């Protein structure tokens, strides 16, 4: 028997007055957290939700997300987290594809009217029987004709215990980003999610005294496992930040003595820029000495950013690697092993990783190949997609579509995505390598590299670059200057022939650079 909610229920009994959640000026103890989750579970069961039924949840990083997430688990349901930036069409697709029977949606803001889009989508989906709008005002019982969460749980009888589930029962359906076709729902089991949270906690030496600063979206696997589930498993405190603002993040670390921060590369770049801006304007630096660990994932972290962050903040960064399909942690820097910059560490406990050629045979150490994974973290398949499941899962191994290599010490290096690789005049070119090199230029803040069609060489290299703000009046590099500099750093077939400067690069809600949007501009 296994259920993610078991840890929450245990903490509510063993440490009822321990602060579990902080968001702004609001705090909830484990006893309060568990009670509200039990009310949500009772309301779901009273609404006819059966074990295994899917329940969609669209909510930012505020306490309502863990309340409802764990309430669904207590009821034996399956959580389907939705990106808070989805529009009506996208919400409709995910409700229909997942077969969700209940939909919780935050009311949103004037700039992002989530509930309006959610209600419009819900009304078009026949199989989704119930919807509740999450509102800031607990006295509000209806929102645009829909019942609110407050109305739902007002008369609900809290469950006394969570519904027992098997390790192979689906706990969460996480949708992939859909970079290759329509988004697919990865079915992650109770065993996947519980074991991955346990492994993540061990890797971080997690304990009940930790304060996890959760600015990574909880609807994404990274924030969900590495922060929320791991914090609750170890009885720690979860500090929720709805939106990444570098100055706010630094202030919250200082105010609440946060000990663990996890982010994606763009967040680390943002924190470095905020520190540099504060220094140039003479502002007082934030005291973030409480932090003992920083974690990076979601995308490769440029070596230059690692060195800059660690030297300026005096905090070690541990990189990890994984996918939605692996719950997500598959590989990680270990605290008791040498941390090799540029690698993503070694496979985590209970997980095997191989690098193979086109025939599925392991390649030699130091050679590139496709990364394949098997272990307790690998999904049981894509929801209602047996053919795509068969392509991804072969003989128990998940084929990731990532290119990687191992070194002699067993460290994995993720070179790039197979689909992102550029073939220029017959040579394989990995955009990540060029991005890492560009990031070492003193004037470059961010870079994204793609291949563009070319009649002579098939594909040509193009870099999109965001420049650093010049604080000392120094001239910023122009296109030709940066191209000439790249020639001195890269082989002749690798350096970018085209450079376009941007104020911003397209970023997803999880902080990843959206190269597909850059490519779409070329069509």
JSON list of C-alpha atoms in Angstrom, two decimals, residues 157-384:
[
{"chain": "A", "resi": 157, "resn": "UNK", "atom": "CA", "xyz": [-17.04, 15.88, 6.05]},
{"chain": "A", "resi": 158, "resn": "UNK", "atom": "CA", "xyz": [-13.23, 15.57, 6.28]},
{"chain": "A", "resi": 159, "resn": "UNK", "atom": "CA", "xyz": [-11.93, 12.08, 5.59]},
{"chain": "A", "resi": 160, "resn": "UNK", "atom": "CA", "xyz": [-10.33, 10.36, 8.56]},
{"chain": "A", "resi": 161, "resn": "UNK", "atom": "CA", "xyz": [-7.75, 8.50, 6.51]},
{"chain": "A", "resi": 162, "resn": "UNK", "atom": "CA", "xyz": [-6.35, 8.47, 3.01]},
{"chain": "A", "resi": 163, "resn": "UNK", "atom": "CA", "xyz": [-7.54, 5.90, 0.48]},
{"chain": "A", "resi": 164, "resn": "UNK", "atom": "CA", "xyz": [-5.02, 3.08, 0.25]},
{"chain": "A", "resi": 165, "resn": "UNK", "atom": "CA", "xyz": [-3.42, 2.76, -3.19]},
{"chain": "A", "resi": 166, "resn": "UNK", "atom": "CA", "xyz": [-1.04, 0.26, -4.77]},
{"chain": "A", "resi": 167, "resn": "UNK", "atom": "CA", "xyz": [2.47, 1.25, -5.76]},
{"chain": "A", "resi": 168, "resn": "UNK", "atom": "CA", "xyz": [1.58, 0.79, -9.45]},
{"chain": "A", "resi": 169, "resn": "UNK", "atom": "CA", "xyz": [-1.57, 2.92, -9.28]},
{"chain": "A", "resi": 170, "resn": "UNK", "atom": "CA", "xyz": [-1.30, 6.24, -11.10]},
{"chain": "A", "resi": 171, "resn": "UNK", "atom": "CA", "xyz": [-0.82, 9.21, -8.76]},
{"chain": "A", "resi": 172, "resn": "UNK", "atom": "CA", "xyz": [-0.16, 12.03, -11.21]},
{"chain": "A", "resi": 173, "resn": "UNK", "atom": "CA", "xyz": [-0.50, 12.62, -14.94]},
{"chain": "A", "resi": 174, "resn": "UNK", "atom": "CA", "xyz": [2.15, 15.13, -16.00]},
{"chain": "A", "resi": 175, "resn": "UNK", "atom": "CA", "xyz": [1.92, 16.54, -19.49]},
{"chain": "A", "resi": 176, "resn": "UNK", "atom": "CA", "xyz": [5.07, 16.96, -21.52]},
{"chain": "A", "resi": 177, "resn": "UNK", "atom": "CA", "xyz": [5.71, 20.35, -23.09]},
{"chain": "A", "resi": 178, "resn": "UNK", "atom": "CA", "xyz": [4.63, 19.16, -26.51]},
{"chain": "A", "resi": 179, "resn": "UNK", "atom": "CA", "xyz": [7.77, 20.22, -28.37]},
{"chain": "A", "resi": 180, "resn": "UNK", "atom": "CA", "xyz": [7.16, 17.38, -30.82]},
{"chain": "A", "resi": 181, "resn": "UNK", "atom": "CA", "xyz": [3.43, 17.31, -31.56]},
{"chain": "A", "resi": 182, "resn": "UNK", "atom": "CA", "xyz": [0.58, 17.43, -29.06]},
{"chain": "A", "resi": 183, "resn": "UNK", "atom": "CA", "xyz": [1.37, 17.25, -25.32]},
{"chain": "A", "resi": 184, "resn": "UNK", "atom": "CA", "xyz": [1.29, 13.73, -23.90]},
{"chain": "A", "resi": 185, "resn": "UNK", "atom": "CA", "xyz": [0.31, 12.77, -20.38]},
{"chain": "A", "resi": 186, "resn": "UNK", "atom": "CA", "xyz": [2.99, 10.77, -18.58]},
{"chain": "A", "resi": 187, "resn": "UNK", "atom": "CA", "xyz": [1.36, 8.44, -16.04]},
{"chain": "A", "resi": 188, "resn": "UNK", "atom": "CA", "xyz": [3.44, 8.53, -12.87]},
{"chain": "A", "resi": 189, "resn": "UNK", "atom": "CA", "xyz": [2.61, 6.00, -10.19]},
{"chain": "A", "resi": 190, "resn": "UNK", "atom": "CA", "xyz": [2.51, 6.24, -6.43]},
{"chain": "A", "resi": 191, "resn": "UNK", "atom": "CA", "xyz": [5.73, 4.24, -6.43]},
{"chain": "A", "resi": 192, "resn": "UNK", "atom": "CA", "xyz": [7.34, 6.64, -8.92]},
{"chain": "A", "resi": 193, "resn": "UNK", "atom": "CA", "xyz": [6.45, 9.73, -6.93]},
{"chain": "A", "resi": 194, "resn": "UNK", "atom": "CA", "xyz": [7.10, 8.44, -3.40]},
{"chain": "A", "resi": 195, "resn": "UNK", "atom": "CA", "xyz": [10.42, 6.82, -4.30]},
{"chain": "A", "resi": 196, "resn": "UNK", "atom": "CA", "xyz": [11.64, 9.85, -6.25]},
{"chain": "A", "resi": 197, "resn": "UNK", "atom": "CA", "xyz": [10.81, 12.17, -3.34]},
{"chain": "A", "resi": 198, "resn": "UNK", "atom": "CA", "xyz": [12.67, 9.84, -0.97]},
{"chain": "A", "resi": 199, "resn": "UNK", "atom": "CA", "xyz": [15.71, 9.75, -3.25]},
{"chain": "A", "resi": 200, "resn": "UNK", "atom": "CA", "xyz": [15.67, 13.54, -3.69]},
{"chain": "A", "resi": 201, "resn": "UNK", "atom": "CA", "xyz": [15.46, 14.02, 0.07]},
{"chain": "A", "resi": 202, "resn": "UNK", "atom": "CA", "xyz": [18.44, 11.72, 0.63]},
{"chain": "A", "resi": 203, "resn": "UNK", "atom": "CA", "xyz": [20.48, 13.49, -2.05]},
{"chain": "A", "resi": 204, "resn": "UNK", "atom": "CA", "xyz": [19.87, 16.84, -0.37]},
{"chain": "A", "resi": 205, "resn": "UNK", "atom": "CA", "xyz": [20.36, 15.44, 3.16]},
{"chain": "A", "resi": 206, "resn": "UNK", "atom": "CA", "xyz": [16.86, 16.74, 3.78]},
{"chain": "A", "resi": 207, "resn": "UNK", "atom": "CA", "xyz": [15.53, 17.14, 7.32]},
{"chain": "A", "resi": 208, "resn": "UNK", "atom": "CA", "xyz": [12.67, 18.71, 9.22]},
{"chain": "A", "resi": 209, "resn": "UNK", "atom": "CA", "xyz": [14.63, 21.90, 9.85]},
{"chain": "A", "resi": 210, "resn": "UNK", "atom": "CA", "xyz": [14.85, 22.78, 6.17]},
{"chain": "A", "resi": 211, "resn": "UNK", "atom": "CA", "xyz": [12.94, 25.64, 4.57]},
{"chain": "A", "resi": 212, "resn": "UNK", "atom": "CA", "xyz": [12.42, 24.99, 0.85]},
{"chain": "A", "resi": 213, "resn": "UNK", "atom": "CA", "xyz": [11.96, 28.14, -1.20]},
{"chain": "A", "resi": 214, "resn": "UNK", "atom": "CA", "xyz": [9.57, 26.97, -3.91]},
{"chain": "A", "resi": 215, "resn": "UNK", "atom": "CA", "xyz": [9.49, 29.41, -6.81]},
{"chain": "A", "resi": 216, "resn": "UNK", "atom": "CA", "xyz": [9.59, 26.63, -9.41]},
{"chain": "A", "resi": 217, "resn": "UNK", "atom": "CA", "xyz": [6.00, 26.04, -10.56]},
{"chain": "A", "resi": 218, "resn": "UNK", "atom": "CA", "xyz": [4.44, 23.20, -8.59]},
{"chain": "A", "resi": 219, "resn": "UNK", "atom": "CA", "xyz": [2.51, 22.13, -11.68]},
{"chain": "A", "resi": 220, "resn": "UNK", "atom": "CA", "xyz": [5.88, 21.04, -13.11]},
{"chain": "A", "resi": 221, "resn": "UNK", "atom": "CA", "xyz": [7.62, 17.82, -12.07]},
{"chain": "A", "resi": 222, "resn": "UNK", "atom": "CA", "xyz": [10.79, 19.57, -10.84]},
{"chain": "A", "resi": 223, "resn": "UNK", "atom": "CA", "xyz": [9.08, 21.82, -8.29]},
{"chain": "A", "resi": 224, "resn": "UNK", "atom": "CA", "xyz": [6.54, 19.15, -7.42]},
{"chain": "A", "resi": 225, "resn": "UNK", "atom": "CA", "xyz": [9.05, 16.45, -6.47]},
{"chain": "A", "resi": 226, "resn": "UNK", "atom": "CA", "xyz": [12.23, 18.28, -5.47]},
{"chain": "A", "resi": 227, "resn": "UNK", "atom": "CA", "xyz": [10.42, 20.87, -3.36]},
{"chain": "A", "resi": 228, "resn": "UNK", "atom": "CA", "xyz": [6.81, 20.09, -2.43]},
{"chain": "A", "resi": 229, "resn": "UNK", "atom": "CA", "xyz": [6.80, 16.31, -2.04]},
{"chain": "A", "resi": 230, "resn": "UNK", "atom": "CA", "xyz": [10.34, 16.21, -0.66]},
{"chain": "A", "resi": 231, "resn": "UNK", "atom": "CA", "xyz": [9.63, 18.92, 1.92]},
{"chain": "A", "resi": 232, "resn": "UNK", "atom": "CA", "xyz": [6.46, 17.21, 3.10]},
{"chain": "A", "resi": 233, "resn": "UNK", "atom": "CA", "xyz": [8.14, 13.81, 3.18]},
{"chain": "A", "resi": 234, "resn": "UNK", "atom": "CA", "xyz": [10.84, 15.14, 5.53]},
{"chain": "A", "resi": 235, "resn": "UNK", "atom": "CA", "xyz": [8.47, 17.29, 7.60]},
{"chain": "A", "resi": 236, "resn": "UNK", "atom": "CA", "xyz": [10.15, 20.52, 6.48]},
{"chain": "A", "resi": 237, "resn": "UNK", "atom": "CA", "xyz": [8.67, 23.95, 5.68]},
{"chain": "A", "resi": 238, "resn": "UNK", "atom": "CA", "xyz": [7.61, 24.94, 2.17]},
{"chain": "A", "resi": 239, "resn": "UNK", "atom": "CA", "xyz": [8.04, 28.65, 1.38]},
{"chain": "A", "resi": 240, "resn": "UNK", "atom": "CA", "xyz": [5.83, 29.39, -1.62]},
{"chain": "A", "resi": 241, "resn": "UNK", "atom": "CA", "xyz": [6.65, 32.14, -4.15]},
{"chain": "A", "resi": 242, "resn": "UNK", "atom": "CA", "xyz": [4.00, 32.57, -6.89]},
{"chain": "A", "resi": 243, "resn": "UNK", "atom": "CA", "xyz": [6.27, 34.33, -9.36]},
{"chain": "A", "resi": 244, "resn": "UNK", "atom": "CA", "xyz": [10.02, 34.63, -9.83]},
{"chain": "A", "resi": 245, "resn": "UNK", "atom": "CA", "xyz": [11.22, 38.13, -9.06]},
{"chain": "A", "resi": 246, "resn": "UNK", "atom": "CA", "xyz": [14.95, 38.07, -8.19]},
{"chain": "A", "resi": 247, "resn": "UNK", "atom": "CA", "xyz": [14.84, 40.79, -5.52]},
{"chain": "A", "resi": 248, "resn": "UNK", "atom": "CA", "xyz": [11.79, 39.22, -3.87]},
{"chain": "A", "resi": 249, "resn": "UNK", "atom": "CA", "xyz": [13.42, 35.78, -3.85]},
{"chain": "A", "resi": 250, "resn": "UNK", "atom": "CA", "xyz": [16.55, 37.15, -2.18]},
{"chain": "A", "resi": 251, "resn": "UNK", "atom": "CA", "xyz": [14.41, 39.02, 0.35]},
{"chain": "A", "resi": 252, "resn": "UNK", "atom": "CA", "xyz": [12.32, 35.94, 1.18]},
{"chain": "A", "resi": 253, "resn": "UNK", "atom": "CA", "xyz": [15.47, 33.84, 1.69]},
{"chain": "A", "resi": 254, "resn": "UNK", "atom": "CA", "xyz": [16.71, 36.41, 4.20]},
{"chain": "A", "resi": 255, "resn": "UNK", "atom": "CA", "xyz": [13.35, 36.88, 5.94]},
{"chain": "A", "resi": 256, "resn": "UNK", "atom": "CA", "xyz": [12.48, 33.20, 6.41]},
{"chain": "A", "resi": 257, "resn": "UNK", "atom": "CA", "xyz": [16.01, 31.76, 6.60]},
{"chain": "A", "resi": 258, "resn": "UNK", "atom": "CA", "xyz": [15.47, 29.46, 3.64]},
{"chain": "A", "resi": 259, "resn": "UNK", "atom": "CA", "xyz": [17.96, 26.60, 3.41]},
{"chain": "A", "resi": 260, "resn": "UNK", "atom": "CA", "xyz": [17.28, 25.09, -0.04]},
{"chain": "A", "resi": 261, "resn": "UNK", "atom": "CA", "xyz": [16.71, 26.86, -3.34]},
{"chain": "A", "resi": 262, "resn": "UNK", "atom": "CA", "xyz": [16.02, 25.09, -6.62]},
{"chain": "A", "resi": 263, "resn": "UNK", "atom": "CA", "xyz": [15.84, 26.84, -9.95]},
{"chain": "A", "resi": 264, "resn": "UNK", "atom": "CA", "xyz": [16.40, 26.65, -13.67]},
{"chain": "A", "resi": 265, "resn": "UNK", "atom": "CA", "xyz": [19.33, 28.41, -15.41]},
{"chain": "A", "resi": 266, "resn": "UNK", "atom": "CA", "xyz": [17.39, 31.57, -16.24]},
{"chain": "A", "resi": 267, "resn": "UNK", "atom": "CA", "xyz": [16.66, 32.04, -12.52]},
{"chain": "A", "resi": 268, "resn": "UNK", "atom": "CA", "xyz": [20.34, 31.83, -11.60]},
{"chain": "A", "resi": 269, "resn": "UNK", "atom": "CA", "xyz": [21.13, 34.35, -14.30]},
{"chain": "A", "resi": 270, "resn": "UNK", "atom": "CA", "xyz": [18.40, 36.61, -12.90]},
{"chain": "A", "resi": 271, "resn": "UNK", "atom": "CA", "xyz": [19.78, 36.37, -9.35]},
{"chain": "A", "resi": 272, "resn": "UNK", "atom": "CA", "xyz": [23.28, 37.26, -10.59]},
{"chain": "A", "resi": 273, "resn": "UNK", "atom": "CA", "xyz": [21.92, 40.26, -12.49]},
{"chain": "A", "resi": 274, "resn": "UNK", "atom": "CA", "xyz": [19.97, 41.41, -9.41]},
{"chain": "A", "resi": 275, "resn": "UNK", "atom": "CA", "xyz": [23.09, 41.20, -7.26]},
{"chain": "A", "resi": 276, "resn": "UNK", "atom": "CA", "xyz": [25.15, 43.11, -9.84]},
{"chain": "A", "resi": 277, "resn": "UNK", "atom": "CA", "xyz": [22.47, 45.80, -10.13]},
{"chain": "A", "resi": 278, "resn": "UNK", "atom": "CA", "xyz": [22.29, 46.20, -6.35]},
{"chain": "A", "resi": 279, "resn": "UNK", "atom": "CA", "xyz": [26.07, 46.49, -6.14]},
{"chain": "A", "resi": 280, "resn": "UNK", "atom": "CA", "xyz": [26.27, 49.11, -8.91]},
{"chain": "A", "resi": 281, "resn": "UNK", "atom": "CA", "xyz": [23.56, 51.25, -7.29]},
{"chain": "A", "resi": 282, "resn": "UNK", "atom": "CA", "xyz": [25.05, 50.99, -3.82]},
{"chain": "A", "resi": 283, "resn": "UNK", "atom": "CA", "xyz": [22.09, 49.07, -2.39]},
{"chain": "A", "resi": 284, "resn": "UNK", "atom": "CA", "xyz": [22.60, 46.84, 0.64]},
{"chain": "A", "resi": 285, "resn": "UNK", "atom": "CA", "xyz": [23.19, 43.18, -0.16]},
{"chain": "A", "resi": 286, "resn": "UNK", "atom": "CA", "xyz": [20.75, 40.57, 1.06]},
{"chain": "A", "resi": 287, "resn": "UNK", "atom": "CA", "xyz": [21.85, 38.15, 3.78]},
{"chain": "A", "resi": 288, "resn": "UNK", "atom": "CA", "xyz": [21.26, 34.71, 2.31]},
{"chain": "A", "resi": 289, "resn": "UNK", "atom": "CA", "xyz": [23.76, 32.88, 4.53]},
{"chain": "A", "resi": 290, "resn": "UNK", "atom": "CA", "xyz": [20.98, 30.54, 5.70]},
{"chain": "A", "resi": 291, "resn": "UNK", "atom": "CA", "xyz": [21.05, 28.81, 2.31]},
{"chain": "A", "resi": 292, "resn": "UNK", "atom": "CA", "xyz": [23.02, 25.58, 2.44]},
{"chain": "A", "resi": 293, "resn": "UNK", "atom": "CA", "xyz": [22.22, 24.22, -0.99]},
{"chain": "A", "resi": 294, "resn": "UNK", "atom": "CA", "xyz": [21.20, 25.34, -4.46]},
{"chain": "A", "resi": 295, "resn": "UNK", "atom": "CA", "xyz": [19.90, 22.95, -7.09]},
{"chain": "A", "resi": 296, "resn": "UNK", "atom": "CA", "xyz": [19.63, 23.40, -10.84]},
{"chain": "A", "resi": 297, "resn": "UNK", "atom": "CA", "xyz": [17.69, 21.38, -13.36]},
{"chain": "A", "resi": 298, "resn": "UNK", "atom": "CA", "xyz": [15.24, 21.65, -16.22]},
{"chain": "A", "resi": 299, "resn": "UNK", "atom": "CA", "xyz": [17.97, 22.68, -18.67]},
{"chain": "A", "resi": 300, "resn": "UNK", "atom": "CA", "xyz": [21.79, 22.65, -18.78]},
{"chain": "A", "resi": 301, "resn": "UNK", "atom": "CA", "xyz": [23.39, 25.26, -16.54]},
{"chain": "A", "resi": 302, "resn": "UNK", "atom": "CA", "xyz": [26.26, 27.06, -18.33]},
{"chain": "A", "resi": 303, "resn": "UNK", "atom": "CA", "xyz": [29.61, 26.57, -16.57]},
{"chain": "A", "resi": 304, "resn": "UNK", "atom": "CA", "xyz": [30.16, 30.32, -16.50]},
{"chain": "A", "resi": 305, "resn": "UNK", "atom": "CA", "xyz": [26.93, 30.82, -14.53]},
{"chain": "A", "resi": 306, "resn": "UNK", "atom": "CA", "xyz": [27.93, 28.10, -12.04]},
{"chain": "A", "resi": 307, "resn": "UNK", "atom": "CA", "xyz": [31.31, 29.70, -11.39]},
{"chain": "A", "resi": 308, "resn": "UNK", "atom": "CA", "xyz": [29.86, 33.21, -11.09]},
{"chain": "A", "resi": 309, "resn": "UNK", "atom": "CA", "xyz": [27.03, 32.17, -8.76]},
{"chain": "A", "resi": 310, "resn": "UNK", "atom": "CA", "xyz": [29.17, 30.08, -6.45]},
{"chain": "A", "resi": 311, "resn": "UNK", "atom": "CA", "xyz": [31.87, 32.72, -6.18]},
{"chain": "A", "resi": 312, "resn": "UNK", "atom": "CA", "xyz": [29.42, 35.55, -5.52]},
{"chain": "A", "resi": 313, "resn": "UNK", "atom": "CA", "xyz": [26.93, 33.76, -3.27]},
{"chain": "A", "resi": 314, "resn": "UNK", "atom": "CA", "xyz": [29.28, 31.18, -1.70]},
{"chain": "A", "resi": 315, "resn": "UNK", "atom": "CA", "xyz": [26.69, 28.42, -2.13]},
{"chain": "A", "resi": 316, "resn": "UNK", "atom": "CA", "xyz": [27.30, 25.11, -3.94]},
{"chain": "A", "resi": 317, "resn": "UNK", "atom": "CA", "xyz": [25.05, 24.30, -6.89]},
{"chain": "A", "resi": 318, "resn": "UNK", "atom": "CA", "xyz": [24.15, 20.68, -7.48]},
{"chain": "A", "resi": 319, "resn": "UNK", "atom": "CA", "xyz": [22.94, 19.91, -10.99]},
{"chain": "A", "resi": 320, "resn": "UNK", "atom": "CA", "xyz": [20.46, 17.20, -11.74]},
{"chain": "A", "resi": 321, "resn": "UNK", "atom": "CA", "xyz": [18.91, 15.66, -14.82]},
{"chain": "A", "resi": 322, "resn": "UNK", "atom": "CA", "xyz": [15.58, 14.09, -15.54]},
{"chain": "A", "resi": 323, "resn": "UNK", "atom": "CA", "xyz": [12.33, 14.31, -17.47]},
{"chain": "A", "resi": 324, "resn": "UNK", "atom": "CA", "xyz": [8.63, 14.43, -16.71]},
{"chain": "A", "resi": 325, "resn": "UNK", "atom": "CA", "xyz": [8.66, 10.75, -17.64]},
{"chain": "A", "resi": 326, "resn": "UNK", "atom": "CA", "xyz": [11.18, 10.03, -14.84]},
{"chain": "A", "resi": 327, "resn": "UNK", "atom": "CA", "xyz": [9.30, 11.73, -11.98]},
{"chain": "A", "resi": 328, "resn": "UNK", "atom": "CA", "xyz": [11.73, 13.63, -12.71]},
{"chain": "A", "resi": 329, "resn": "UNK", "atom": "CA", "xyz": [15.08, 12.93, -10.94]},
{"chain": "A", "resi": 330, "resn": "UNK", "atom": "CA", "xyz": [17.28, 10.39, -12.75]},
{"chain": "A", "resi": 331, "resn": "UNK", "atom": "CA", "xyz": [20.81, 11.70, -12.30]},
{"chain": "A", "resi": 332, "resn": "UNK", "atom": "CA", "xyz": [22.26, 14.07, -9.71]},
{"chain": "A", "resi": 333, "resn": "UNK", "atom": "CA", "xyz": [25.41, 15.41, -8.16]},
{"chain": "A", "resi": 334, "resn": "UNK", "atom": "CA", "xyz": [25.98, 13.52, -4.94]},
{"chain": "A", "resi": 335, "resn": "UNK", "atom": "CA", "xyz": [27.16, 15.33, -1.82]},
{"chain": "A", "resi": 336, "resn": "UNK", "atom": "CA", "xyz": [29.62, 12.53, -1.01]},
{"chain": "A", "resi": 337, "resn": "UNK", "atom": "CA", "xyz": [31.20, 12.47, -4.48]},
{"chain": "A", "resi": 338, "resn": "UNK", "atom": "CA", "xyz": [33.37, 14.85, -6.46]},
{"chain": "A", "resi": 339, "resn": "UNK", "atom": "CA", "xyz": [31.22, 17.40, -8.25]},
{"chain": "A", "resi": 340, "resn": "UNK", "atom": "CA", "xyz": [32.39, 17.74, -11.85]},
{"chain": "A", "resi": 341, "resn": "UNK", "atom": "CA", "xyz": [31.27, 20.98, -13.49]},
{"chain": "A", "resi": 342, "resn": "UNK", "atom": "CA", "xyz": [29.58, 20.34, -16.80]},
{"chain": "A", "resi": 343, "resn": "UNK", "atom": "CA", "xyz": [28.24, 16.96, -15.76]},
{"chain": "A", "resi": 344, "resn": "UNK", "atom": "CA", "xyz": [24.89, 16.17, -14.14]},
{"chain": "A", "resi": 345, "resn": "UNK", "atom": "CA", "xyz": [26.45, 13.73, -11.71]},
{"chain": "A", "resi": 346, "resn": "UNK", "atom": "CA", "xyz": [25.72, 10.03, -11.38]},
{"chain": "A", "resi": 347, "resn": "UNK", "atom": "CA", "xyz": [22.52, 7.99, -11.65]},
{"chain": "A", "resi": 348, "resn": "UNK", "atom": "CA", "xyz": [20.49, 8.18, -8.44]},
{"chain": "A", "resi": 349, "resn": "UNK", "atom": "CA", "xyz": [19.84, 5.19, -6.22]},
{"chain": "A", "resi": 350, "resn": "UNK", "atom": "CA", "xyz": [17.73, 2.51, -7.89]},
{"chain": "A", "resi": 351, "resn": "UNK", "atom": "CA", "xyz": [18.11, 4.00, -11.38]},
{"chain": "A", "resi": 352, "resn": "UNK", "atom": "CA", "xyz": [20.22, 2.75, -14.29]},
{"chain": "A", "resi": 353, "resn": "UNK", "atom": "CA", "xyz": [21.36, 4.93, -17.17]},
{"chain": "A", "resi": 354, "resn": "UNK", "atom": "CA", "xyz": [23.03, 3.85, -20.39]},
{"chain": "A", "resi": 355, "resn": "UNK", "atom": "CA", "xyz": [24.31, 5.71, -23.44]},
{"chain": "A", "resi": 356, "resn": "UNK", "atom": "CA", "xyz": [23.58, 3.74, -26.59]},
{"chain": "A", "resi": 357, "resn": "UNK", "atom": "CA", "xyz": [23.99, 3.90, -30.35]},
{"chain": "A", "resi": 358, "resn": "UNK", "atom": "CA", "xyz": [21.30, 3.67, -33.04]},
{"chain": "A", "resi": 359, "resn": "UNK", "atom": "CA", "xyz": [21.10, -0.10, -32.54]},
{"chain": "A", "resi": 360, "resn": "UNK", "atom": "CA", "xyz": [20.62, 0.20, -28.79]},
{"chain": "A", "resi": 361, "resn": "UNK", "atom": "CA", "xyz": [24.13, -1.01, -27.98]},
{"chain": "A", "resi": 362, "resn": "UNK", "atom": "CA", "xyz": [26.15, 0.75, -25.25]},
{"chain": "A", "resi": 363, "resn": "UNK", "atom": "CA", "xyz": [28.83, 3.08, -26.63]},
{"chain": "A", "resi": 364, "resn": "UNK", "atom": "CA", "xyz": [32.36, 3.49, -25.31]},
{"chain": "A", "resi": 365, "resn": "UNK", "atom": "CA", "xyz": [33.22, 5.85, -22.46]},
{"chain": "A", "resi": 366, "resn": "UNK", "atom": "CA", "xyz": [33.55, 9.38, -23.84]},
{"chain": "A", "resi": 367, "resn": "UNK", "atom": "CA", "xyz": [31.44, 8.66, -26.93]},
{"chain": "A", "resi": 368, "resn": "UNK", "atom": "CA", "xyz": [28.09, 10.32, -27.65]},
{"chain": "A", "resi": 369, "resn": "UNK", "atom": "CA", "xyz": [24.87, 8.35, -27.81]},
{"chain": "A", "resi": 370, "resn": "UNK", "atom": "CA", "xyz": [21.23, 8.41, -26.74]},
{"chain": "A", "resi": 371, "resn": "UNK", "atom": "CA", "xyz": [20.54, 8.43, -23.01]},
{"chain": "A", "resi": 372, "resn": "UNK", "atom": "CA", "xyz": [18.20, 5.63, -21.90]},
{"chain": "A", "resi": 373, "resn": "UNK", "atom": "CA", "xyz": [16.90, 5.11, -18.36]},
{"chain": "A", "resi": 374, "resn": "UNK", "atom": "CA", "xyz": [15.22, 2.42, -16.29]},
{"chain": "A", "resi": 375, "resn": "UNK", "atom": "CA", "xyz": [14.31, 2.26, -12.61]},
{"chain": "A", "resi": 376, "resn": "UNK", "atom": "CA", "xyz": [11.66, 3.01, -10.00]},
{"chain": "A", "resi": 377, "resn": "UNK", "atom": "CA", "xyz": [11.25, 6.54, -11.42]},
{"chain": "A", "resi": 378, "resn": "UNK", "atom": "CA", "xyz": [10.19, 5.65, -14.97]},
{"chain": "A", "resi": 379, "resn": "UNK", "atom": "CA", "xyz": [6.54, 6.25, -15.89]},
{"chain": "A", "resi": 380, "resn": "UNK", "atom": "CA", "xyz": [4.25, 3.37, -16.71]},
{"chain": "A", "resi": 381, "resn": "UNK", "atom": "CA", "xyz": [3.35, 4.97, -20.03]},
{"chain": "A", "resi": 382, "resn": "UNK", "atom": "CA", "xyz": [1.59, 7.81, -21.82]},
{"chain": "A", "resi": 383, "resn": "UNK", "atom": "CA", "xyz": [-2.11, 8.12, -21.07]},
{"chain": "A", "resi": 384, "resn": "UNK", "atom": "CA", "xyz": [-4.23, 6.58, -23.87]}
]
